[in-house]
């Protein structure tokens, strides 16, 4: 088991280097000189020479005057030492700015996953148990709607309903961590918006998995020996259906992280998504690079975790 | 005058944020608060501050935060700057400015605000290592002479009509705090303003509390101000309606909805310029440009895209600016005349509805910003031009790329908006100056340049009026631009908020009260 985990973790290393490379190259191949783009067009320069001096100085400071491969190696070295440089816009260390944002996004994603799982499992099981009845059709329709509704619109609608009409929850913001009583009220609406879109997919997968399992021999045996139907479904049925859910969970986590960009803007939520969006519109290229890298690496790590959990749940996987 | 100076001065004018006058000065704002001091005001800004340092500024969000944390050197009045931290000033034609500073003003840490403190702030701004946005205001300052504790002499290379206007952006910080805190100043910024810094969470909020020792005795009337950063206008409106926000800025697109929800609007006079620019190096025939001017239905754009919040403006200067002159030629909406002008210019209507001349079709490129209202306005202009046989190839792009593209001259025609400007006519005249770095029209005319250069350095208003009249009559006659409309800055407040003043498109907080 330990051997598997170590081997699987080692496989992650080249992926991480590759991810770093892709993020690096994508930003360098994007049209426009990052320095020229960054300079505020409204800035007044005493002369063209001072402007050029500042450009050259910035270029040298960021190492952009060196050949590409050298730049990448320096960048990789810095990343390994957790030195991500300073933001061009605020002149503050990017890591200092990013960590609280990252924490906010993880909190949001965490609660969205809980909502997604709760709705997805309940609805998926119901849908399978009542397969091909009106309950199933309604759930299928709602699930499809959940996946298809734009998050931007759903967010505003939930805000109108729960914050404006009912007055139960605050519309937007994040005055404190979601793990405090004050902050928790603020995370509900954005997490719900994110969670609903994820729940649809999860419900569909659980439904088909459950349907397959409910027709297995051991379920018939369980029923034959007189077990209560609830025990049959939850203990014998659902437990065996959980395995593929772990995989979907990993993929969903990535999707939620990406979806957070939209949700964070709508709900004025200070997470990585909004940080990235602001960095892009300020053309703050080191900040964009680091933010993207954080999100990408999170995705890689979550998938590593999923594989490990998978191996624990199903011993056959380790040997293949 | 050097070329650099002209370029720099013009840049500075256009770089200035939204400034609109209102009759207000520190003197008339000193009566006591109407009730007891209480209330926690929540203000929604459209963006993060990025820096809590009061010298930074640069965005609508940041300048409004600065108005609470510190005090501006001057504020915008009806016809130019009015006293604030600078109580009175004199300027010589040679460019020597004598500033008499307000006495009895202290920074929140007890450091007195005086000539020395102001010199420290200006030097800090001027130091390029600090990367402050307003440092260039003092690029032509050759000496800062402290005459006495409350008198500062600023010696510039020459007189500049805009110099004092720009001082509305300067909101000083405590020299003691800058020195002792160094880079950590932004974690505990210190100004002179009605409110003191409490906390800042990037991307979320900044909280300020009442400064009991404010120089206007008895003010401010609130316990605290919280600035929240809410990028979506629709969400700012929901927060206002829910009562979780009391004041929201930058609300032009939802002004009508806000009114019907029982909220109050505070608008500045319409000063933000909305216009169609031609690339004059490509569209050289004045007849063609006149045709375009006649083909644009300005009222339709204002009604459909800007919900009548903007006002139609044929003349490229808003009526509220003193040098406005409505006696010059205007281009009424007249499609028949527009078609005649194009016929006259030799462009013949082709079989596919696009005009041709010498085997060449009249098709123009039109880059378009992705800001929804600007995209819609561009689409309407393109539709109107297609009616007179001009083909338009629209290219959508994000706002920054759009600005780069247009300023580089890679376009034929473009819908362009300036974010408002100062009260001086200079702000509305620079777009065609050949030395102007944003010369988006790719144009240079020595006569126009010289008229503008002269108007910048003289103080006599009548003489300036004559120069601007001549300048704009040339611009209008040749249809160098197609001015469409002017838009106001819109702030929405809840009914329980009182005493809001909005000089220069920025909020004055010391007299604001909250009836809860």
Coordinates of N, CA, C and O in Angstrom, one line a residue, chain A residues 135-286:
Chain A
X135 N -41.5 10.3 -10.4 CA -40.4 10.8 -9.5 C -39.1 10.9 -10.3 O -38.4 11.9 -10.3
X136 N -38.8 9.8 -10.9 CA -37.5 9.7 -11.7 C -37.5 10.7 -12.8 O -36.5 11.4 -12.9
X137 N -38.6 10.9 -13.5 CA -38.6 11.8 -14.6 C -38.4 13.3 -14.1 O -37.6 14.0 -14.7
X138 N -39.1 13.6 -13.0 CA -39.0 14.9 -12.5 C -37.5 15.2 -12.0 O -36.9 16.2 -12.3
X139 N -37.0 14.2 -11.4 CA -35.6 14.3 -10.9 C -34.6 14.5 -12.1 O -33.7 15.3 -12.1
X140 N -34.8 13.7 -13.1 CA -34.0 13.8 -14.3 C -34.1 15.2 -14.9 O -33.0 15.8 -15.2
X141 N -35.3 15.7 -15.0 CA -35.5 17.0 -15.5 C -34.7 18.1 -14.7 O -34.0 18.9 -15.2
X142 N -34.9 18.0 -13.4 CA -34.3 19.0 -12.5 C -32.8 18.9 -12.6 O -32.1 19.8 -12.5
X143 N -32.3 17.6 -12.6 CA -30.9 17.4 -12.7 C -30.3 18.0 -14.0 O -29.2 18.7 -13.9
X144 N -31.0 17.9 -15.1 CA -30.6 18.5 -16.3 C -30.6 20.0 -16.2 O -29.6 20.7 -16.7
X145 N -31.6 20.5 -15.6 CA -31.7 21.9 -15.4 C -30.5 22.4 -14.5 O -29.9 23.4 -14.9
X146 N -30.2 21.7 -13.5 CA -29.1 22.1 -12.6 C -27.8 22.2 -13.4 O -27.0 23.1 -13.1
X147 N -27.6 21.2 -14.3 CA -26.3 21.2 -15.1 C -26.3 22.4 -16.1 O -25.3 23.0 -16.4
X148 N -27.5 22.7 -16.6 CA -27.6 23.6 -17.8 C -27.7 25.1 -17.4 O -27.3 25.9 -18.1
X149 N -28.3 25.4 -16.2 CA -28.5 26.8 -15.9 C -27.2 27.5 -15.7 O -26.3 27.0 -15.0
X150 N -27.0 28.6 -16.3 CA -25.8 29.4 -16.1 C -25.6 29.8 -14.6 O -26.6 30.2 -14.0
X151 N -24.4 29.6 -14.1 CA -24.2 29.8 -12.7 C -24.5 31.3 -12.4 O -24.9 31.7 -11.3
X152 N -24.1 32.2 -13.3 CA -24.3 33.6 -13.1 C -25.7 33.9 -12.8 O -26.1 34.6 -11.8
X153 N -26.6 33.4 -13.6 CA -28.0 33.6 -13.5 C -28.6 33.0 -12.2 O -29.3 33.6 -11.5
X154 N -28.2 31.8 -12.0 CA -28.7 31.0 -10.8 C -28.3 31.8 -9.6 O -29.1 32.0 -8.6
X155 N -27.1 32.3 -9.5 CA -26.6 33.0 -8.4 C -27.4 34.2 -8.1 O -27.9 34.5 -7.0
X156 N -27.7 35.0 -9.2 CA -28.5 36.2 -9.0 C -29.9 35.9 -8.5 O -30.5 36.6 -7.7
X157 N -30.5 34.8 -9.1 CA -31.9 34.4 -8.7 C -31.9 34.0 -7.3 O -32.8 34.4 -6.5
X158 N -30.9 33.2 -6.8 CA -30.9 32.8 -5.4 C -30.8 34.0 -4.5 O -31.4 34.0 -3.4
X159 N -29.9 34.9 -5.0 CA -29.7 36.1 -4.2 C -31.0 36.9 -4.1 O -31.4 37.4 -3.0
X160 N -31.7 37.0 -5.2 CA -33.0 37.8 -5.2 C -34.0 37.1 -4.2 O -34.7 37.7 -3.4
X161 N -34.0 35.7 -4.3 CA -35.0 35.0 -3.4 C -34.6 35.0 -2.0 O -35.4 35.5 -1.1
X162 N -33.4 34.6 -1.6 CA -33.1 34.4 -0.2 C -32.6 35.7 0.5 O -32.7 35.8 1.7
X163 N -32.0 36.6 -0.3 CA -31.5 37.8 0.4 C -32.5 38.9 0.3 O -32.8 39.6 1.3
X164 N -33.2 39.1 -0.9 CA -34.0 40.2 -1.1 C -35.5 39.9 -0.6 O -36.1 40.6 0.2
X165 N -36.1 38.9 -1.2 CA -37.5 38.6 -0.9 C -37.6 38.0 0.5 O -38.5 38.5 1.3
X166 N -36.9 37.0 0.9 CA -37.1 36.4 2.2 C -36.2 37.0 3.3 O -36.6 36.9 4.4
X167 N -35.1 37.6 2.9 CA -34.3 38.3 3.8 C -33.6 37.3 4.8 O -33.2 37.7 5.9
X168 N -33.4 36.1 4.4 CA -32.8 35.1 5.3 C -31.3 35.2 5.3 O -30.7 34.9 6.4
X169 N -30.7 35.5 4.2 CA -29.2 35.4 4.1 C -28.7 36.7 3.5 O -29.4 37.4 2.8
X170 N -27.4 37.0 3.8 CA -26.9 38.2 3.2 C -26.6 38.0 1.7 O -26.3 36.9 1.3
X171 N -26.7 39.1 0.9 CA -26.6 38.9 -0.5 C -25.2 38.4 -1.0 O -25.0 37.5 -1.7
X172 N -24.1 39.2 -0.5 CA -22.8 38.9 -1.0 C -21.7 39.3 0.0 O -22.0 39.9 1.0
X173 N -20.5 38.9 -0.3 CA -19.4 39.3 0.6 C -18.9 38.1 1.4 O -19.4 37.0 1.3
X174 N -17.8 38.4 2.1 CA -17.2 37.3 3.0 C -16.5 38.1 4.1 O -15.3 38.2 4.1
X175 N -17.2 38.5 5.2 CA -16.6 39.3 6.2 C -15.7 38.5 7.1 O -14.8 39.0 7.8
X176 N -15.9 37.2 7.1 CA -15.1 36.3 8.0 C -15.0 34.9 7.4 O -15.8 34.6 6.4
X177 N -14.1 34.1 7.9 CA -14.0 32.7 7.4 C -15.4 32.0 7.5 O -16.1 32.2 8.5
X178 N -15.6 31.1 6.6 CA -16.9 30.3 6.6 C -17.0 29.4 7.8 O -18.1 28.9 8.1
X179 N -15.9 29.2 8.5 CA -16.0 28.3 9.7 C -16.2 29.1 11.0 O -16.0 28.6 12.1
X180 N -16.7 30.4 10.8 CA -17.1 31.2 12.0 C -18.6 31.4 11.8 O -19.1 31.3 10.7
X181 N -19.3 31.6 12.9 CA -20.8 31.7 12.9 C -21.2 32.9 12.0 O -22.1 32.8 11.2
X182 N -20.4 34.0 12.0 CA -20.7 35.2 11.2 C -20.5 34.9 9.7 O -21.3 35.2 8.9
X183 N -19.3 34.2 9.4 CA -19.0 34.0 8.0 C -19.8 32.9 7.4 O -20.0 32.9 6.1
X184 N -20.3 32.0 8.2 CA -21.0 30.8 7.6 C -22.3 31.3 6.8 O -22.5 30.8 5.7
X185 N -23.0 32.3 7.3 CA -24.2 32.8 6.6 C -23.8 33.3 5.2 O -24.6 33.2 4.3
X186 N -22.6 33.8 5.0 CA -22.2 34.4 3.8 C -21.8 33.3 2.7 O -21.8 33.6 1.5
X187 N -21.4 32.1 3.2 CA -20.9 31.1 2.2 C -22.1 30.3 1.7 O -21.9 29.7 0.6
X188 N -23.2 30.4 2.4 CA -24.3 29.5 2.0 C -24.8 29.7 0.5 O -24.8 28.8 -0.3
X189 N -25.1 31.0 0.2 CA -25.6 31.2 -1.2 C -24.6 30.9 -2.3 O -25.0 30.1 -3.2
X190 N -23.4 31.3 -2.2 CA -22.4 31.0 -3.3 C -22.2 29.4 -3.3 O -22.1 28.9 -4.4
X191 N -22.1 28.8 -2.2 CA -21.9 27.3 -2.1 C -23.1 26.6 -2.7 O -22.9 25.6 -3.5
X192 N -24.3 27.1 -2.4 CA -25.5 26.5 -3.0 C -25.5 26.6 -4.5 O -25.8 25.6 -5.2
X193 N -25.2 27.8 -5.0 CA -25.1 28.0 -6.5 C -24.2 27.0 -7.1 O -24.5 26.4 -8.1
X194 N -23.0 27.0 -6.6 CA -22.0 26.1 -7.1 C -22.4 24.6 -7.0 O -22.3 23.8 -7.9
X195 N -22.9 24.3 -5.8 CA -23.3 22.9 -5.4 C -24.4 22.4 -6.3 O -24.4 21.2 -6.8
X196 N -25.4 23.2 -6.6 CA -26.5 22.8 -7.4 C -26.1 22.3 -8.8 O -26.5 21.3 -9.3
X197 N -25.2 23.1 -9.4 CA -24.7 22.7 -10.7 C -24.0 21.4 -10.7 O -24.1 20.6 -11.6
X198 N -23.2 21.1 -9.6 CA -22.5 19.9 -9.5 C -23.4 18.7 -9.2 O -23.2 17.6 -9.6
X199 N -24.5 19.0 -8.4 CA -25.4 17.9 -8.0 C -26.0 17.1 -9.1 O -26.2 15.9 -9.0
X200 N -26.4 17.9 -10.2 CA -27.1 17.2 -11.3 C -26.3 16.1 -11.9 O -26.8 15.0 -12.0
X201 N -25.0 16.3 -12.1 CA -24.1 15.3 -12.7 C -24.0 14.1 -11.8 O -24.1 12.9 -12.1
X202 N -23.7 14.4 -10.5 CA -23.5 13.4 -9.5 C -24.8 12.5 -9.4 O -24.7 11.3 -9.3
X203 N -26.0 13.1 -9.4 CA -27.2 12.4 -9.3 C -27.3 11.4 -10.4 O -27.7 10.2 -10.3
X204 N -27.0 11.8 -11.6 CA -27.1 11.0 -12.8 C -26.2 9.7 -12.7 O -26.6 8.6 -13.0
X205 N -25.0 10.0 -12.2 CA -24.0 8.9 -12.1 C -24.5 7.9 -11.0 O -24.4 6.7 -11.2
X206 N -24.9 8.4 -9.8 CA -25.4 7.6 -8.8 C -26.6 6.7 -9.2 O -26.7 5.5 -8.9
X207 N -27.5 7.4 -10.0 CA -28.7 6.7 -10.4 C -28.3 5.4 -11.3 O -28.7 4.3 -11.0
X208 N -27.4 5.6 -12.3 CA -27.1 4.5 -13.1 C -26.3 3.4 -12.4 O -26.6 2.2 -12.6
X209 N -25.5 3.9 -11.5 CA -24.7 2.9 -10.7 C -25.6 2.1 -9.8 O -25.5 0.9 -9.7
X210 N -26.5 2.8 -9.2 CA -27.5 2.1 -8.3 C -28.4 1.1 -9.0 O -28.6 0.0 -8.6
X211 N -28.8 1.5 -10.2 CA -29.7 0.7 -11.0 C -29.0 -0.6 -11.3 O -29.6 -1.7 -11.2
X212 N -27.7 -0.5 -11.7 CA -27.0 -1.7 -12.0 C -26.8 -2.6 -10.8 O -27.1 -3.8 -10.8
X213 N -26.5 -2.0 -9.7 CA -26.2 -2.8 -8.5 C -27.5 -3.4 -7.9 O -27.5 -4.5 -7.4
X214 N -28.6 -2.7 -8.0 CA -29.9 -3.2 -7.4 C -30.4 -4.4 -8.1 O -31.3 -5.1 -7.6
X215 N -29.8 -4.7 -9.3 CA -30.3 -5.9 -10.0 C -29.3 -7.0 -9.8 O -29.4 -8.1 -10.4
X216 N -28.3 -6.8 -8.9 CA -27.3 -7.9 -8.7 C -27.9 -9.0 -7.8 O -28.9 -8.7 -7.1
X217 N -27.3 -10.1 -7.9 CA -27.8 -11.3 -7.1 C -27.8 -11.0 -5.6 O -28.7 -11.4 -4.9
X218 N -26.7 -10.4 -5.1 CA -26.6 -10.2 -3.6 C -27.6 -9.3 -3.1 O -28.0 -9.4 -1.9
X219 N -28.2 -8.4 -3.9 CA -29.3 -7.6 -3.4 C -30.5 -8.4 -3.3 O -31.3 -8.3 -2.3
X220 N -30.7 -9.4 -4.3 CA -31.9 -10.3 -4.2 C -31.7 -11.1 -2.9 O -32.7 -11.4 -2.2
X221 N -30.5 -11.6 -2.7 CA -30.3 -12.4 -1.5 C -30.6 -11.6 -0.2 O -31.3 -12.1 0.7
X222 N -30.2 -10.4 -0.2 CA -30.4 -9.5 1.0 C -31.9 -9.4 1.2 O -32.4 -9.5 2.3
X223 N -32.6 -9.2 0.1 CA -34.1 -9.0 0.2 C -34.7 -10.4 0.7 O -35.6 -10.4 1.5
X224 N -34.2 -11.5 0.1 CA -34.7 -12.8 0.4 C -34.6 -13.2 1.8 O -35.4 -13.8 2.4
X225 N -33.5 -12.7 2.5 CA -33.3 -13.1 3.9 C -34.1 -12.1 4.8 O -33.9 -12.2 6.0
X226 N -34.9 -11.3 4.2 CA -35.9 -10.5 5.0 C -35.4 -9.2 5.5 O -36.0 -8.7 6.4
X227 N -34.3 -8.7 4.9 CA -33.8 -7.4 5.4 C -34.8 -6.3 5.0 O -35.5 -6.4 4.0
X228 N -34.8 -5.3 5.9 CA -35.7 -4.1 5.6 C -35.2 -3.5 4.3 O -34.0 -3.4 4.1
X229 N -36.1 -2.9 3.5 CA -35.8 -2.4 2.2 C -34.7 -1.2 2.3 O -33.8 -1.0 1.5
X230 N -34.9 -0.4 3.4 CA -34.0 0.7 3.6 C -32.5 0.2 3.8 O -31.6 0.8 3.3
X231 N -32.4 -0.9 4.6 CA -31.1 -1.4 4.8 C -30.5 -2.0 3.5 O -29.3 -1.8 3.2
X232 N -31.4 -2.6 2.7 CA -30.9 -3.1 1.4 C -30.4 -2.0 0.6 O -29.3 -2.1 0.0
X233 N -31.1 -0.9 0.5 CA -30.7 0.1 -0.4 C -29.5 0.9 0.1 O -28.5 1.1 -0.6
X234 N -29.5 1.3 1.4 CA -28.5 2.1 1.9 C -27.2 1.3 2.2 O -26.1 1.8 1.9
X235 N -27.3 0.1 2.8 CA -26.1 -0.6 3.2 C -25.5 -1.4 2.1 O -24.4 -1.4 1.8
X236 N -26.4 -2.1 1.4 CA -25.9 -3.0 0.4 C -25.8 -2.3 -1.0 O -24.9 -2.6 -1.8
X237 N -26.7 -1.5 -1.3 CA -26.7 -0.8 -2.6 C -25.8 0.4 -2.7 O -24.8 0.4 -3.4
X238 N -26.1 1.4 -1.8 CA -25.4 2.6 -1.9 C -23.9 2.5 -1.7 O -23.0 3.0 -2.4
X239 N -23.5 1.6 -0.7 CA -22.1 1.5 -0.3 C -21.3 1.0 -1.6 O -20.2 1.5 -1.8
X240 N -21.9 0.1 -2.3 CA -21.1 -0.4 -3.5 C -21.2 0.6 -4.6 O -20.3 0.5 -5.5
X241 N -22.1 1.5 -4.6 CA -22.1 2.5 -5.7 C -21.2 3.7 -5.4 O -20.9 4.5 -6.3
X242 N -20.6 3.7 -4.2 CA -19.7 4.9 -3.9 C -18.4 4.9 -4.7 O -17.9 6.0 -4.8
X243 N -17.9 3.8 -5.1 CA -16.6 3.8 -5.7 C -16.4 4.8 -6.9 O -15.6 5.6 -6.8
X244 N -17.3 4.7 -7.9 CA -17.1 5.6 -9.0 C -17.4 7.1 -8.6 O -16.8 8.0 -9.2
X245 N -18.1 7.2 -7.5 CA -18.4 8.6 -7.0 C -17.1 9.3 -6.6 O -17.0 10.5 -6.8
X246 N -16.2 8.5 -6.0 CA -14.9 9.1 -5.6 C -14.2 9.7 -6.8 O -13.7 10.8 -6.7
X247 N -14.2 9.0 -7.9 CA -13.6 9.6 -9.2 C -14.3 10.9 -9.6 O -13.6 11.9 -9.9
X248 N -15.6 10.8 -9.6 CA -16.4 11.9 -10.0 C -16.1 13.1 -9.1 O -15.9 14.2 -9.5
X249 N -16.0 12.8 -7.8 CA -15.7 13.8 -6.8 C -14.4 14.6 -7.1 O -14.4 15.8 -7.1
X250 N -13.4 13.8 -7.5 CA -12.1 14.5 -7.9 C -12.3 15.4 -9.1 O -11.8 16.6 -9.1
X251 N -13.0 14.9 -10.1 CA -13.2 15.8 -11.3 C -14.1 17.0 -10.9 O -13.8 18.1 -11.4
X252 N -15.1 16.7 -10.1 CA -16.0 17.8 -9.7 C -15.3 18.9 -9.0 O -15.6 20.0 -9.2
X253 N -14.3 18.5 -8.1 CA -13.6 19.4 -7.4 C -12.9 20.4 -8.3 O -12.9 21.6 -8.1
X254 N -12.3 19.9 -9.4 CA -11.7 20.8 -10.4 C -12.7 21.7 -11.0 O -12.5 22.9 -11.2
X255 N -13.9 21.1 -11.4 CA -14.9 21.9 -12.0 C -15.4 23.0 -11.1 O -15.7 24.1 -11.5
X256 N -15.5 22.7 -9.8 CA -16.0 23.7 -8.8 C -15.0 24.8 -8.7 O -15.3 26.0 -8.6
X257 N -13.7 24.4 -8.7 CA -12.6 25.4 -8.6 C -12.7 26.4 -9.7 O -12.6 27.6 -9.6
X258 N -13.0 25.8 -10.9 CA -13.1 26.7 -12.1 C -14.3 27.5 -12.1 O -14.3 28.7 -12.4
X259 N -15.4 26.9 -11.7 CA -16.7 27.6 -11.6 C -16.7 28.7 -10.6 O -17.4 29.7 -10.7
X260 N -15.8 28.6 -9.6 CA -15.7 29.6 -8.6 C -15.3 31.0 -9.2 O -15.7 32.0 -8.6
X261 N -14.7 31.0 -10.4 CA -14.3 32.3 -11.0 C -15.6 33.2 -11.2 O -15.7 34.3 -10.8
X262 N -16.6 32.5 -11.7 CA -17.9 33.2 -12.0 C -18.6 33.6 -10.6 O -19.0 34.7 -10.4
X263 N -18.7 32.5 -9.8 CA -19.4 32.7 -8.6 C -18.8 33.7 -7.7 O -19.5 34.5 -7.0
X264 N -17.5 33.7 -7.6 CA -16.8 34.7 -6.8 C -17.1 36.1 -7.2 O -17.1 37.0 -6.4
X265 N -17.2 36.3 -8.5 CA -17.5 37.7 -9.0 C -18.9 38.1 -8.6 O -19.1 39.2 -8.1
X266 N -19.8 37.2 -8.9 CA -21.2 37.5 -8.6 C -21.4 37.8 -7.1 O -22.1 38.7 -6.7
X267 N -20.8 37.0 -6.2 CA -21.0 37.1 -4.8 C -20.0 37.9 -4.1 O -19.8 37.9 -2.9
X268 N -19.2 38.7 -4.9 CA -18.1 39.6 -4.3 C -17.3 38.8 -3.3 O -17.1 39.3 -2.2
X269 N -17.0 37.6 -3.6 CA -16.3 36.7 -2.7 C -14.8 36.7 -3.0 O -14.4 36.4 -4.2
X270 N -14.0 37.1 -2.1 CA -12.5 37.3 -2.3 C -11.7 36.0 -2.5 O -10.9 35.7 -1.6
X271 N -11.9 35.2 -3.5 CA -11.2 34.0 -3.7 C -10.2 34.1 -4.8 O -10.0 35.1 -5.4
X272 N -9.6 32.9 -5.2 CA -8.6 32.9 -6.2 C -9.1 33.3 -7.6 O -8.4 33.9 -8.3
X273 N -10.4 32.9 -7.8 CA -11.0 33.2 -9.1 C -11.0 34.7 -9.4 O -10.6 35.1 -10.5
X274 N -11.5 35.4 -8.4 CA -11.5 36.8 -8.6 C -10.1 37.5 -8.6 O -9.9 38.4 -9.3
X275 N -9.3 36.9 -7.8 CA -7.9 37.4 -7.9 C -7.3 37.2 -9.3 O -6.7 38.2 -9.8
X276 N -7.5 36.1 -9.9 CA -7.0 35.8 -11.2 C -7.7 36.8 -12.2 O -7.0 37.3 -13.1
X277 N -9.0 37.0 -12.1 CA -9.7 37.8 -13.0 C -9.1 39.3 -13.0 O -8.9 39.9 -14.0
X278 N -8.9 39.7 -11.7 CA -8.3 41.0 -11.5 C -6.9 41.1 -12.1 O -6.5 42.1 -12.7
X279 N -6.1 40.1 -11.8 CA -4.8 40.0 -12.3 C -4.7 40.1 -13.8 O -3.9 40.8 -14.4
X280 N -5.7 39.4 -14.5 CA -5.7 39.4 -15.9 C -6.1 40.8 -16.4 O -5.4 41.3 -17.3
X281 N -7.1 41.4 -15.8 CA -7.5 42.7 -16.3 C -6.4 43.8 -16.0 O -6.3 44.8 -16.7
X282 N -5.6 43.6 -14.9 CA -4.5 44.5 -14.7 C -3.3 44.1 -15.4 O -2.3 44.8 -15.3
X283 N -3.4 43.0 -16.2 CA -2.2 42.5 -16.9 C -1.0 42.3 -16.0 O 0.1 42.6 -16.3
X284 N -1.3 41.8 -14.8 CA -0.3 41.5 -13.8 C 0.2 40.1 -14.0 O -0.3 39.1 -13.4
X285 N 1.2 40.0 -14.9 CA 1.5 38.7 -15.4 C 2.1 37.7 -14.4 O 1.7 36.5 -14.4
X286 N 3.0 38.1 -13.5 CA 3.4 37.1 -12.4 C 2.3 36.6 -11.6 O 2.2 35.5 -11.2

